[in-house]
Amino acid sequence: MSVEVLVNDVKPNTYQWTCRLTLIEKQNIRTAKTSPMKFMPMILQDSTGTKVQATAFQGDIEGIDQRLSVYSTYLISNAYVKPVTQMRYCIDVNYPYVWSFNRRTLIQDVDAPEGVDFREIAESETAAFRDIFDSYQHATRINILGAIVKKLPRTFIVSDGKQRTAWDVVVINEECIPLPFTMWEEFVSKHGGEIEKLLNSGGYPLVLINRVAINLFQGLALSTRYDCHMELNPDGARALSLKKWVDGNAIKIATLVQDKAYNDALSIISKPLAQPRSTLSGLETGLLEVIVVWVLGKFSLVDTSQEFFYIGCNYCNRRVYGPEGITFQCLFCGQKLGTTTKR
């Protein structure tokens, strides 16, 4: 007979156990890097807040995917448990194990723990936009909640000689900070159609993104990663408050989009003049513990006879053989209204 336990009580040598868990994330189906094997990671949480990653593989994916629903609670019995091989794949540092689900895993529907709203918990764990640059500096993974207010022209990018689907959208929240956000491949396939439909109808879809990637491409931008989780139009209290704000500030949002304020996200969030500055000699010490360093200096041209620019796409900066000021569709990034610009 199985005994009901908490996640922390389940180890590889634990037998005949049952755990009450709520599914809080169901990630995209992915293919292993070194083999054609497909797998679908999921994240579950018990009543104490301890999280565990469980994975379904190959022929078990469809059955498990149909059986489990996000924010529903189940009794899970006797899943396969093994240690995490690399801690970067550990979803909870206090529980260094992962589970595997298959068609033999016993799954029973039960009521959620009384007084626990996992939707509210997920939304409360989101970061403020003003803290995103600091998170980047310290390589901290964050979650964000925002409204998608515009889709930009790009539809693909050429990377490592391959054309990959990539959509750029603009997200905003109550802080009035618009940020560019890139959705890659499977996220476009899964959510792109609904996002475009809502935008075309005049609506602004809300999006909750867990473990969003932060990069400094052309300033500051966000993007999906292989282990991101995206949820469109979450319906917790935090999301409802954001939706009310968006509906009441449509004119302000439209002005920010028209002014392309999202192109200046790095300056808005990082506030360079308020940041500590380094000297050039300080950069050579190798003792800096942050990713971005601000240096106050003056440029001087040693040789004014040479050219200090090339002609390239105004979006992806890739070189294009042509004169300046031509409107074209870039074959590197898919920008349909690209402009040849000095770079």
Short mmCIF file of C-alpha atoms in Angstrom, two decimals:
data_model
loop_
_atom_site.label_atom_id
_atom_site.label_comp_id
_atom_site.label_asym_id
_atom_site.label_seq_id
_atom_site.Cartn_x
_atom_site.Cartn_y
_atom_site.Cartn_z
CA MET A 1 0.00 0.00 0.00
CA SER A 2 1.38 3.41 -0.99
CA VAL A 3 1.99 6.08 1.66
CA GLU A 4 1.29 9.74 0.79
CA VAL A 5 4.50 11.76 1.16
CA LEU A 6 5.97 15.12 0.15
CA VAL A 7 8.42 15.64 -2.71
CA ASN A 8 11.44 15.86 -0.39
CA ASP A 9 10.63 12.39 0.95
CA VAL A 10 10.90 10.77 -2.49
CA LYS A 11 14.36 9.39 -3.34
CA PRO A 12 15.56 6.79 -5.89
CA ASN A 13 15.33 4.06 -3.24
CA THR A 14 11.82 5.05 -2.03
CA TYR A 15 9.18 2.43 -2.78
CA GLN A 16 5.38 2.35 -2.72
CA TRP A 17 4.91 6.10 -2.43
CA THR A 18 2.23 8.59 -3.48
CA CYS A 19 2.67 12.35 -3.74
CA ARG A 20 0.01 15.06 -4.09
CA LEU A 21 1.23 17.51 -6.75
CA THR A 22 -0.05 20.38 -8.87
CA LEU A 23 1.21 20.71 -12.44
CA ILE A 24 2.40 24.31 -12.80
CA GLU A 25 4.24 24.06 -16.15
CA LYS A 26 4.10 21.89 -19.22
CA GLN A 27 7.00 22.79 -21.52
CA ASN A 28 7.31 22.34 -25.27
CA ILE A 29 8.19 18.93 -26.70
CA ARG A 30 11.89 18.95 -27.56
CA THR A 31 14.42 16.73 -29.32
CA ALA A 32 17.59 15.63 -27.54
CA LYS A 33 20.83 17.23 -28.74
CA THR A 34 22.67 13.95 -29.28
CA SER A 35 19.84 11.71 -30.52
CA PRO A 36 16.45 11.90 -32.26
CA MET A 37 14.68 11.10 -28.96
CA LYS A 38 11.79 13.44 -28.11
CA PHE A 39 10.86 14.45 -24.57
CA MET A 40 8.45 16.77 -22.76
CA PRO A 41 9.54 18.33 -19.44
CA MET A 42 6.97 19.33 -16.81
CA ILE A 43 7.24 21.08 -13.45
CA LEU A 44 5.11 20.05 -10.49
CA GLN A 45 4.86 21.49 -7.00
CA ASP A 46 3.67 20.10 -3.66
CA SER A 47 1.83 21.91 -0.87
CA THR A 48 5.09 23.05 0.77
CA GLY A 49 6.29 24.78 -2.42
CA THR A 50 8.95 22.22 -3.33
CA LYS A 51 9.18 21.75 -7.09
CA VAL A 52 10.24 18.76 -9.16
CA GLN A 53 10.80 18.31 -12.88
CA ALA A 54 9.20 15.27 -14.47
CA THR A 55 9.72 14.19 -18.07
CA ALA A 56 7.77 12.03 -20.52
CA PHE A 57 9.67 10.43 -23.41
CA GLN A 58 8.90 9.32 -26.94
CA GLY A 59 5.72 7.22 -27.20
CA ASP A 60 4.60 8.18 -23.68
CA ILE A 61 4.42 11.91 -24.48
CA GLU A 62 1.00 11.97 -26.13
CA GLY A 63 -0.70 10.00 -23.36
CA ILE A 64 0.87 12.03 -20.54
CA ASP A 65 0.21 15.31 -22.37
CA GLN A 66 -3.49 14.49 -22.71
CA ARG A 67 -3.76 13.19 -19.14
CA LEU A 68 -2.25 16.18 -17.31
CA SER A 69 -3.53 19.77 -17.32
CA VAL A 70 -1.70 22.84 -16.01
CA TYR A 71 -2.89 24.00 -12.55
CA SER A 72 -4.69 20.70 -11.92
CA THR A 73 -3.75 18.55 -8.92
CA TYR A 74 -3.02 14.82 -8.95
CA LEU A 75 -1.86 11.95 -6.81
CA ILE A 76 1.28 10.61 -8.51
CA SER A 77 2.48 7.16 -7.45
CA ASN A 78 5.77 5.34 -7.96
CA ALA A 79 7.25 7.40 -10.81
CA TYR A 80 10.85 6.63 -11.79
CA VAL A 81 13.27 8.80 -9.75
CA LYS A 82 16.92 9.49 -10.48
CA PRO A 83 19.57 12.04 -9.38
CA VAL A 84 20.13 15.21 -11.41
CA THR A 85 23.35 14.83 -13.41
CA GLN A 86 23.97 18.59 -13.72
CA MET A 87 22.67 21.08 -11.15
CA ARG A 88 21.84 23.64 -13.86
CA TYR A 89 19.01 21.31 -14.84
CA CYS A 90 17.73 21.16 -11.26
CA ILE A 91 14.47 23.09 -10.90
CA ASP A 92 14.72 23.24 -7.08
CA VAL A 93 18.16 23.40 -5.45
CA ASN A 94 16.75 21.70 -2.35
CA TYR A 95 15.64 18.63 -4.32
CA PRO A 96 18.40 17.24 -6.62
CA TYR A 97 16.27 14.59 -8.32
CA VAL A 98 14.14 14.33 -11.46
CA TRP A 99 11.21 12.05 -12.24
CA SER A 100 10.07 10.22 -15.36
CA PHE A 101 6.42 9.58 -16.23
CA ASN A 102 5.21 6.84 -18.56
CA ARG A 103 1.95 5.01 -19.24
CA ARG A 104 2.55 2.79 -16.19
CA THR A 105 2.75 5.76 -13.81
CA LEU A 106 -0.36 5.83 -11.63
CA ILE A 107 -2.07 9.24 -11.87
CA GLN A 108 -5.25 10.09 -9.94
CA ASP A 109 -7.31 13.30 -10.05
CA VAL A 110 -7.75 15.07 -6.70
CA ASP A 111 -8.72 18.51 -5.43
CA ALA A 112 -6.06 21.18 -5.09
CA PRO A 113 -4.75 21.96 -1.58
CA GLU A 114 -7.26 24.19 0.18
CA GLY A 115 -6.30 27.86 0.27
CA VAL A 116 -3.51 27.51 -2.31
CA ASP A 117 -3.92 29.29 -5.68
CA PHE A 118 -1.05 28.23 -7.91
CA ARG A 119 -2.01 30.78 -10.59
CA GLU A 120 -1.55 33.57 -8.07
CA ILE A 121 1.78 32.09 -6.95
CA ALA A 122 3.05 31.94 -10.54
CA GLU A 123 2.11 35.56 -11.22
CA SER A 124 3.54 36.79 -7.91
CA GLU A 125 6.97 35.37 -8.79
CA THR A 126 7.40 37.75 -11.75
CA ALA A 127 10.09 40.45 -11.84
CA ALA A 128 9.61 44.17 -12.36
CA PHE A 129 10.85 45.40 -15.74
CA ARG A 130 13.12 47.92 -14.00
CA ASP A 131 15.00 44.99 -12.39
CA ILE A 132 15.70 43.17 -15.66
CA PHE A 133 19.10 44.78 -16.30
CA ASP A 134 20.28 43.95 -12.79
CA SER A 135 19.14 40.36 -13.33
CA TYR A 136 21.19 40.25 -16.53
CA GLN A 137 24.25 41.59 -14.73
CA HIS A 138 24.08 38.78 -12.18
CA ALA A 139 22.92 36.05 -14.59
CA THR A 140 19.68 35.57 -12.64
CA ARG A 141 16.79 33.76 -14.33
CA ILE A 142 13.50 35.64 -14.05
CA ASN A 143 9.82 35.41 -14.94
CA ILE A 144 7.86 38.32 -16.39
CA LEU A 145 4.21 39.24 -16.92
CA GLY A 146 3.37 41.75 -19.64
CA ALA A 147 1.08 42.66 -22.51
CA ILE A 148 2.06 42.13 -26.14
CA VAL A 149 1.27 45.42 -27.88
CA LYS A 150 2.91 45.07 -31.30
CA LYS A 151 4.36 42.51 -33.69
CA LEU A 152 7.47 43.71 -35.52
CA PRO A 153 8.21 42.78 -39.17
CA ARG A 154 10.88 40.09 -38.75
CA THR A 155 9.77 36.48 -39.30
CA PHE A 156 13.07 34.56 -39.46
CA ILE A 157 16.81 34.81 -38.90
CA VAL A 158 19.75 32.99 -40.44
CA SER A 159 21.86 31.34 -37.72
CA ASP A 160 24.72 28.89 -38.31
CA GLY A 161 23.78 28.75 -41.97
CA LYS A 162 20.18 27.74 -41.23
CA GLN A 163 17.00 29.79 -41.51
CA ARG A 164 15.08 29.73 -38.21
CA THR A 165 11.63 31.10 -37.47
CA ALA A 166 11.76 34.11 -35.15
CA TRP A 167 9.08 36.66 -34.31
CA ASP A 168 9.76 39.96 -32.59
CA VAL A 169 7.01 41.50 -30.47
CA VAL A 170 6.88 44.37 -27.97
CA VAL A 171 5.79 43.72 -24.38
CA ILE A 172 4.87 46.32 -21.77
CA ASN A 173 3.58 46.46 -18.21
CA GLU A 174 2.35 49.09 -15.73
CA GLU A 175 5.85 50.58 -15.52
CA CYS A 176 5.37 51.89 -19.08
CA ILE A 177 8.62 50.29 -20.21
CA PRO A 178 8.23 48.68 -23.66
CA LEU A 179 10.67 45.83 -24.34
CA PRO A 180 11.42 43.84 -27.51
CA PHE A 181 10.80 40.11 -27.06
CA THR A 182 11.85 37.43 -29.57
CA MET A 183 9.88 34.20 -29.84
CA TRP A 184 11.80 31.32 -31.43
CA GLU A 185 10.49 28.48 -33.57
CA GLU A 186 8.28 26.18 -31.45
CA PHE A 187 6.96 29.15 -29.45
CA VAL A 188 5.87 30.80 -32.71
CA SER A 189 4.27 27.54 -33.85
CA LYS A 190 2.41 27.16 -30.56
CA HIS A 191 1.38 30.74 -29.78
CA GLY A 192 2.00 32.86 -32.89
CA GLY A 193 -1.38 32.34 -34.54
CA GLU A 194 -3.35 33.34 -31.46
CA ILE A 195 -1.13 36.36 -30.77
CA GLU A 196 -1.50 37.64 -34.33
CA LYS A 197 -5.26 37.07 -34.27
CA LEU A 198 -5.67 39.06 -31.04
CA LEU A 199 -3.44 41.91 -32.24
CA ASN A 200 -5.29 42.14 -35.56
CA SER A 201 -8.60 42.37 -33.70
CA GLY A 202 -7.33 45.33 -31.66
CA GLY A 203 -6.58 43.41 -28.48
CA TYR A 204 -3.40 43.18 -26.45
CA PRO A 205 -2.76 39.57 -25.32
CA LEU A 206 -1.17 39.12 -21.91
CA VAL A 207 1.77 36.77 -21.59
CA LEU A 208 3.43 35.09 -18.60
CA ILE A 209 6.97 33.96 -19.45
CA ASN A 210 9.01 31.80 -17.07
CA ARG A 211 12.82 31.76 -17.27
CA VAL A 212 12.98 34.37 -20.02
CA ALA A 213 16.39 34.99 -21.62
CA ILE A 214 17.89 38.49 -21.45
CA ASN A 215 20.36 39.72 -24.06
CA LEU A 216 21.92 42.97 -25.21
CA PHE A 217 21.24 42.69 -28.93
CA GLN A 218 20.77 46.29 -30.15
CA GLY A 219 20.27 47.46 -26.61
CA LEU A 220 18.28 45.24 -24.30
CA ALA A 221 15.88 42.53 -25.43
CA LEU A 222 14.17 39.41 -24.14
CA SER A 223 13.80 36.07 -25.88
CA THR A 224 12.59 32.53 -25.35
CA ARG A 225 14.98 29.73 -24.39
CA TYR A 226 14.64 26.00 -24.77
CA ASP A 227 13.34 25.73 -21.19
CA CYS A 228 11.00 28.73 -21.23
CA HIS A 229 7.32 28.37 -20.48
CA MET A 230 4.82 30.78 -22.06
CA GLU A 231 1.21 31.16 -21.02
CA LEU A 232 -1.12 33.45 -22.97
CA ASN A 233 -3.82 35.41 -21.15
CA PRO A 234 -3.35 34.06 -17.62
CA ASP A 235 -6.37 34.84 -15.46
CA GLY A 236 -5.01 35.42 -11.96
CA ALA A 237 -5.62 38.64 -10.02
CA ARG A 238 -2.25 40.09 -11.05
CA ALA A 239 -3.04 39.48 -14.74
CA LEU A 240 -6.52 40.97 -14.39
CA SER A 241 -5.00 44.10 -12.84
CA LEU A 242 -2.55 44.40 -15.74
CA LYS A 243 -5.35 43.95 -18.28
CA LYS A 244 -7.33 46.73 -16.63
CA TRP A 245 -4.28 49.00 -16.80
CA VAL A 246 -3.68 48.17 -20.48
CA ASP A 247 -7.31 48.84 -21.40
CA GLY A 248 -7.18 52.20 -19.63
CA ASN A 249 -3.88 53.33 -21.18
CA ALA A 250 -4.34 52.46 -24.85
CA ILE A 251 -3.38 55.95 -26.06
CA LYS A 252 -0.19 56.06 -23.97
CA ILE A 253 0.79 52.58 -25.19
CA ALA A 254 0.13 53.51 -28.83
CA THR A 255 2.36 56.60 -28.45
CA LEU A 256 5.23 54.57 -26.99
CA VAL A 257 4.96 52.07 -29.84
CA GLN A 258 4.79 54.79 -32.49
CA ASP A 259 7.86 56.50 -31.00
CA LYS A 260 9.67 53.12 -30.98
CA ALA A 261 10.58 53.59 -27.34
CA TYR A 262 11.37 49.86 -27.21
CA ASN A 263 14.59 50.61 -29.12
CA ASP A 264 15.86 52.57 -26.10
CA ALA A 265 15.06 49.93 -23.48
CA LEU A 266 18.66 49.60 -22.25
CA SER A 267 19.00 53.31 -21.43
CA ILE A 268 15.58 53.39 -19.76
CA ILE A 269 16.18 50.38 -17.53
CA SER A 270 19.91 50.58 -16.80
CA LYS A 271 20.16 54.36 -16.22
CA PRO A 272 23.83 54.55 -17.36
CA LEU A 273 24.57 57.89 -15.68
CA ALA A 274 23.65 56.40 -12.31
CA GLN A 275 25.79 53.27 -12.78
CA PRO A 276 29.30 52.81 -11.33
CA ARG A 277 31.99 53.55 -13.92
CA SER A 278 35.30 51.90 -14.60
CA THR A 279 38.53 53.12 -16.14
CA LEU A 280 40.02 51.34 -19.15
CA SER A 281 42.85 50.09 -16.95
CA GLY A 282 40.25 48.67 -14.59
CA LEU A 283 38.89 46.51 -17.39
CA GLU A 284 42.23 44.78 -17.71
CA THR A 285 42.36 43.56 -14.12
CA GLY A 286 39.85 40.77 -14.80
CA LEU A 287 38.38 41.29 -11.34
CA LEU A 288 35.05 42.67 -12.51
CA GLU A 289 32.10 40.56 -11.38
CA VAL A 290 29.44 42.01 -13.67
CA ILE A 291 28.71 41.40 -17.34
CA VAL A 292 28.29 45.01 -18.51
CA VAL A 293 30.73 47.71 -17.48
CA TRP A 294 30.19 51.43 -18.08
CA VAL A 295 33.22 53.43 -19.15
CA LEU A 296 33.28 57.21 -19.51
CA GLY A 297 35.70 58.22 -22.23
CA LYS A 298 36.31 60.20 -25.39
CA PHE A 299 36.69 58.85 -28.93
CA SER A 300 39.49 60.06 -31.17
CA LEU A 301 40.21 59.01 -34.76
CA VAL A 302 43.84 58.09 -35.30
CA ASP A 303 43.57 57.67 -39.08
CA THR A 304 40.85 59.77 -40.74
CA SER A 305 41.63 58.48 -44.23
CA GLN A 306 40.04 55.06 -43.72
CA GLU A 307 36.34 54.23 -43.73
CA PHE A 308 34.83 53.44 -40.35
CA PHE A 309 31.56 51.99 -41.58
CA TYR A 310 30.00 49.46 -43.93
CA ILE A 311 26.53 49.28 -45.47
CA GLY A 312 24.28 46.84 -43.66
CA CYS A 313 20.74 46.00 -42.57
CA ASN A 314 19.37 48.52 -40.10
CA TYR A 315 18.03 45.68 -37.93
CA CYS A 316 20.50 42.78 -37.86
CA ASN A 317 23.61 44.76 -38.93
CA ARG A 318 24.59 42.13 -41.53
CA ARG A 319 26.58 43.55 -44.45
CA VAL A 320 24.66 44.18 -47.69
CA TYR A 321 26.29 45.02 -51.00
CA GLY A 322 24.46 48.16 -52.07
CA PRO A 323 24.15 51.92 -51.55
CA GLU A 324 22.82 53.57 -48.41
CA GLY A 325 19.12 54.34 -48.01
CA ILE A 326 17.59 51.46 -50.00
CA THR A 327 14.44 49.76 -48.65
CA PHE A 328 14.68 45.99 -49.02
CA GLN A 329 13.79 42.62 -47.44
CA CYS A 330 16.81 41.34 -45.56
CA LEU A 331 17.61 37.71 -46.30
CA PHE A 332 19.51 37.35 -43.03
CA CYS A 333 16.78 38.42 -40.57
CA GLY A 334 13.58 38.53 -42.62
CA GLN A 335 13.00 42.24 -41.99
CA LYS A 336 10.54 43.09 -44.78
CA LEU A 337 11.07 46.84 -44.57
CA GLY A 338 14.78 46.89 -43.91
CA THR A 339 16.94 49.86 -44.85
CA THR A 340 20.55 49.84 -45.97
CA THR A 341 22.37 51.89 -43.36
CA LYS A 342 25.90 52.84 -42.42
CA ARG A 343 27.19 50.49 -39.74
#
